Short mmCIF file of C-alpha atoms in Angstrom, two decimals:
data_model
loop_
_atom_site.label_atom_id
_atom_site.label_comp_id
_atom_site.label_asym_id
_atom_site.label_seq_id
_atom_site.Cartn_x
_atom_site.Cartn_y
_atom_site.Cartn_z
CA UNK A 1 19.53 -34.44 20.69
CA UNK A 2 17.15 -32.51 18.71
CA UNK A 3 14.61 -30.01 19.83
CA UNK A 4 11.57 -29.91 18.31
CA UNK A 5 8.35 -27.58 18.87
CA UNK A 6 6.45 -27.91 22.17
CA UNK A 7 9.91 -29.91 23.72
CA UNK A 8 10.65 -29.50 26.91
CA UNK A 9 14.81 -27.58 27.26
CA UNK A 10 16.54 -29.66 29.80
CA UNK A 11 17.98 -27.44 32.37
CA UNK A 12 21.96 -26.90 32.43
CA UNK A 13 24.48 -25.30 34.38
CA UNK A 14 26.85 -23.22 32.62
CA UNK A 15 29.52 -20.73 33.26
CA UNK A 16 28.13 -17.01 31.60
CA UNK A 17 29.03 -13.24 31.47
CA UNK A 18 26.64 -13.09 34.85
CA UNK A 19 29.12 -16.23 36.87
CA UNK A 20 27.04 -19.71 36.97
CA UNK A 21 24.24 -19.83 35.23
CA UNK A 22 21.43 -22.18 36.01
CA UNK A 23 18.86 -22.15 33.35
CA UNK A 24 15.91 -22.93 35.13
CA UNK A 25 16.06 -20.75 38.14
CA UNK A 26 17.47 -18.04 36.27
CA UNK A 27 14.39 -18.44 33.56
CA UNK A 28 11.73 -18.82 36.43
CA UNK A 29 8.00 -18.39 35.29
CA UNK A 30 9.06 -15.98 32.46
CA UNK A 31 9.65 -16.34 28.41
CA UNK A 32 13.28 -16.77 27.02
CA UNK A 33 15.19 -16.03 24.01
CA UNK A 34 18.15 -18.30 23.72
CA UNK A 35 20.40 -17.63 20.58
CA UNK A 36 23.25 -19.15 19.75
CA UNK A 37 26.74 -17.66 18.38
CA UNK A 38 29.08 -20.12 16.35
CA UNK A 39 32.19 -18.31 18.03
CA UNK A 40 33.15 -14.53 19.63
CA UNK A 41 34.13 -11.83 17.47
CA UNK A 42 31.91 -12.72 14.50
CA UNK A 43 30.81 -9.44 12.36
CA UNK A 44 27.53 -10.53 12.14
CA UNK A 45 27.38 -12.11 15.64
CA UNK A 46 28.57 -8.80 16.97
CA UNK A 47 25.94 -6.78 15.18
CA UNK A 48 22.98 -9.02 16.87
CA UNK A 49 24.59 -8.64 20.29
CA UNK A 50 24.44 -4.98 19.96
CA UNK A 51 20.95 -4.68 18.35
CA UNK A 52 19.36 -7.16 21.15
CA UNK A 53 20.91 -5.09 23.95
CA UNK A 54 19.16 -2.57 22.87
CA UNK A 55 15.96 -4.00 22.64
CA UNK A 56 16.50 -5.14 25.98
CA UNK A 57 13.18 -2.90 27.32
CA UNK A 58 10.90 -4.28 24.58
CA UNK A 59 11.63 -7.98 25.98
CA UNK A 60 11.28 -7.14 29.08
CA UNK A 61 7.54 -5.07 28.64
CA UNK A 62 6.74 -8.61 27.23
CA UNK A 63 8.16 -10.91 30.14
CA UNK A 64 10.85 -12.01 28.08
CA UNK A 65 14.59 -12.83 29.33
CA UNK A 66 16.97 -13.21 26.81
CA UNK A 67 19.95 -15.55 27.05
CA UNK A 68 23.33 -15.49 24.17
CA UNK A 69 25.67 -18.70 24.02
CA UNK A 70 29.39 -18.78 22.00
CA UNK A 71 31.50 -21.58 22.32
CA UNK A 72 34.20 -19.47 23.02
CA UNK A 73 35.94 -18.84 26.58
CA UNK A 74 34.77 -16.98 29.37
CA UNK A 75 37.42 -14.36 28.87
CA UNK A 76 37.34 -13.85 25.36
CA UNK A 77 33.38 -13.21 25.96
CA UNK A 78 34.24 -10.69 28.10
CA UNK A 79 36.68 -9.05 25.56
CA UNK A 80 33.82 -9.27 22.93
CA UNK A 81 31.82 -7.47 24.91
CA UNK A 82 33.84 -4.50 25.04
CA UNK A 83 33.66 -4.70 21.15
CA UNK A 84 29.99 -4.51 21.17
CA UNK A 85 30.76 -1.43 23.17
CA UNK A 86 32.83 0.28 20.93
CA UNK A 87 31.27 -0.82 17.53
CA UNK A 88 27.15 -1.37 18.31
CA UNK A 89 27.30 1.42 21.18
CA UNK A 90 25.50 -0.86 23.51
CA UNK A 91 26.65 -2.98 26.09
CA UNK A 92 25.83 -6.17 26.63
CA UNK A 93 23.09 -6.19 28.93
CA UNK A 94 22.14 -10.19 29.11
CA UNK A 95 23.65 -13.11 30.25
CA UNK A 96 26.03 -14.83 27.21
CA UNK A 97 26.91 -18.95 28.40
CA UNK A 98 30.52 -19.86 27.58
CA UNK A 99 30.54 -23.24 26.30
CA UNK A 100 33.88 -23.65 25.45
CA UNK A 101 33.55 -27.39 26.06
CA UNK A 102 30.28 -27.50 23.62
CA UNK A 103 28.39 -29.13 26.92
CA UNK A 104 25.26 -26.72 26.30
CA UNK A 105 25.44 -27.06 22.40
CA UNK A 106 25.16 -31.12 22.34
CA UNK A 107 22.78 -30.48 24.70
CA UNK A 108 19.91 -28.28 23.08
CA UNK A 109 20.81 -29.87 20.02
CA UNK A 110 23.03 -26.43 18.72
CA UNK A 111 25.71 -28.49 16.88
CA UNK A 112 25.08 -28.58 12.56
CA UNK A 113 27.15 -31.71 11.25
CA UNK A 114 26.60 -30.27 7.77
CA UNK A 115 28.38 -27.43 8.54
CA UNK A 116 31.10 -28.74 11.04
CA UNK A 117 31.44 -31.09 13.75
CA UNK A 118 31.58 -28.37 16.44
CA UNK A 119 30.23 -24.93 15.22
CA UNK A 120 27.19 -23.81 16.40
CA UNK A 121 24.42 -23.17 13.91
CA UNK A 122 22.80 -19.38 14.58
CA UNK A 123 19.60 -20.31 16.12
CA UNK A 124 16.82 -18.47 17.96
CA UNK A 125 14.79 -20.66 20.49
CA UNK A 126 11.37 -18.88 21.91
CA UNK A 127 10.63 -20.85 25.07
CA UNK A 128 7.57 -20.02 27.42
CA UNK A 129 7.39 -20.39 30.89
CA UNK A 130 7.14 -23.75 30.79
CA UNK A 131 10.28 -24.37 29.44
CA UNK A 132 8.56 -26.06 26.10
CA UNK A 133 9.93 -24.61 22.58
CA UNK A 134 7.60 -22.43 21.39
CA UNK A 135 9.37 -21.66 18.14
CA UNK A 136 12.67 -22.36 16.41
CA UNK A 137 14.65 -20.31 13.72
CA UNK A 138 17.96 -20.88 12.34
CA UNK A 139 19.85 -18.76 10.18
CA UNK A 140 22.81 -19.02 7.89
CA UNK A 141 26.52 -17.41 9.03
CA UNK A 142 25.93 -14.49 6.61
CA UNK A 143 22.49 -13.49 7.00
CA UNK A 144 21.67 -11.45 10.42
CA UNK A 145 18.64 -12.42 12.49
CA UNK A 146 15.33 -10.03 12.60
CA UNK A 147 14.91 -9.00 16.24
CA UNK A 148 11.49 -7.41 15.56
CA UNK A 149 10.22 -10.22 14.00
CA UNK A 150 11.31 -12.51 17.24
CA UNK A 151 9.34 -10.22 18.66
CA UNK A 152 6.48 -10.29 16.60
CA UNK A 153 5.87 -14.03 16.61
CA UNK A 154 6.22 -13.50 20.99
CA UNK A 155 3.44 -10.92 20.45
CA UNK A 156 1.32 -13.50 18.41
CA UNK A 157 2.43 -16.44 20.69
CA UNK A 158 1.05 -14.72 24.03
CA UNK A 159 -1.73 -13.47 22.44
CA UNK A 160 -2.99 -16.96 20.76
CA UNK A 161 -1.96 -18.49 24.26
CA UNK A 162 -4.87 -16.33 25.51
CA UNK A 163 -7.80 -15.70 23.47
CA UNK A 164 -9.05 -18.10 20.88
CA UNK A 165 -7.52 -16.99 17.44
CA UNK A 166 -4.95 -17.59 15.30
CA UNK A 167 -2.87 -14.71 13.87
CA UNK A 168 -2.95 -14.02 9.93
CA UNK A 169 0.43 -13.47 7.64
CA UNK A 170 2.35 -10.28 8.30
CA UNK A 171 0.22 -9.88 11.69
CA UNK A 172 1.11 -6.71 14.00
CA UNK A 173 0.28 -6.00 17.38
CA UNK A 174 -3.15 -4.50 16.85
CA UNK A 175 -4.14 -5.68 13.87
CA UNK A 176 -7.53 -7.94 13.09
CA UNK A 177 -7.10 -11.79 14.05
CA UNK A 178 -8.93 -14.80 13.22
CA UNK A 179 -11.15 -17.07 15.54
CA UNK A 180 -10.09 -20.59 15.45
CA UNK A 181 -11.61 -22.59 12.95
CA UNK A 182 -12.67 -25.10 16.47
CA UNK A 183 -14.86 -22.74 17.43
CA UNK A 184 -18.13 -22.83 15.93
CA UNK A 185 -20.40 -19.54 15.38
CA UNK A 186 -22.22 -19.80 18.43
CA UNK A 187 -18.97 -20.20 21.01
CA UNK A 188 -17.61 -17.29 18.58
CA UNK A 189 -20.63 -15.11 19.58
CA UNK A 190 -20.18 -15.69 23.37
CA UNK A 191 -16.33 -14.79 23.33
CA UNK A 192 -16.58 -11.82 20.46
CA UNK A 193 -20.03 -10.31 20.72
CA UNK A 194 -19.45 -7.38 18.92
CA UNK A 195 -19.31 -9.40 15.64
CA UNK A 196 -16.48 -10.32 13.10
CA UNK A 197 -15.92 -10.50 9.44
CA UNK A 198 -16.56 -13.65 7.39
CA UNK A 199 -14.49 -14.42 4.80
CA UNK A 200 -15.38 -18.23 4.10
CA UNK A 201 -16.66 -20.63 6.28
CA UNK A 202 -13.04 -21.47 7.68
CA UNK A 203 -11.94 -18.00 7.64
CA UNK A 204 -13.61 -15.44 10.42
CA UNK A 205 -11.52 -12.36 11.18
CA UNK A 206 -12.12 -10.25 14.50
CA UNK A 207 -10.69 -6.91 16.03
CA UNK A 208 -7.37 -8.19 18.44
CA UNK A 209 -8.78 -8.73 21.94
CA UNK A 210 -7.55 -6.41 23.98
CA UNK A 211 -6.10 -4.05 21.48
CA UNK A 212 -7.91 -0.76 22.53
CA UNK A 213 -6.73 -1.52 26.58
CA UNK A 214 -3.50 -2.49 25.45
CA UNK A 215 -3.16 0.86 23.75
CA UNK A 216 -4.44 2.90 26.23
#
């Protein structure tokens, strides 16, 4: 199985770092960050770990849960734990799935054949509340993953889930957006009266709705 954008996950029961875990009613109506771990005690694994527990507060201001899965044991998760302790100076603060048996990893389609038969590619799956994939990244063993810009593309993905734009390259919370090209002028005026910039016909830009409360 493969997910693709805008798939529905397919909820699983697992054994975790927090006893069963049931994906679904763990997940409720909020966004998730599942990442994926080809096996415990990985440098650059161990690093991530450490650098999303403590960015645990700027998921949560955003409604965001964040789930880790190793196919490793339940005990030797526990163990690598106390290594993120000692080396990242955080402890691990979310729920990590022990797939041992590679269950969850056939499942959400986690398994790279190019690379091996049974490791886990490093992927990052945004999912909203819906359960649907919202966005899918997957990174290479040596390279570690961005946190902030996971957290950027949540930013642009509940904002665009909102209001009626689309968010330009290298966009940051607060900066100007653009108006969907469906939108013609007239339905633009009604939802952004106070004007926007025209760049061409296809491109309008506009002030971030919201910015100035949000701020404030």
């Amino acid at each position: 199985m493969s997910l693709k954008l805008l798939d529905t996950v397919p909820d699983f029961t697992q054994d975790s770092t927090i006893d069963s875990f049931s994906f679904y009613d763990w997940a409720g109506t909020d966004w998730v960050v599942l990442f994926s771990h080809p096996r415990d005690f990985t440098p650059v694994c161990t690093t991530e770990l450490g650098a999303v527990a403590k960015l645990r507060p700027e998921f949560e201001k955003r409604g965001v849960k964040v789930v880790g899965l190793s196919v490793d044991s339940l005990a030797r998760h526990h163990e690598w734990a106390n290594d993120i302790l000692l080396t990242q100076g955080a402890e691990l603060n979310f729920p990590l799935i022990a797939d041992e048996d590679r269950r969850i990893s056939q499942l959400l389609g986690l398994i790279h054949p190019n690379a091996s038969d049974a490791t886990t590619v490093r992927t990052v799956y945004v999912i909203d509340p819906a359960h649907r994939i919202r966005l899918t990244l997957t990174y290479p063993a040596s390279t570690g993953r961005n946190f902030s810009e996971i957290l950027r593309t949540i930013d642009s993905l509940q904002l665009t889930d909102t209001h009626k734009v689309a968010t330009p390259a290298d966009w940051v919370q607060g900066g100007d957006v653009i108006i969907l090209p469906s939108l013609d002028d007239g339905a633009a005026r009604a939802l952004f009266p106070d004007g926007w910039t025209t760049h061409a016909p296809y491109l309008r830009t506009v002030a971030q709705p919201g910015a100035h409360s949000a701020a404030s």
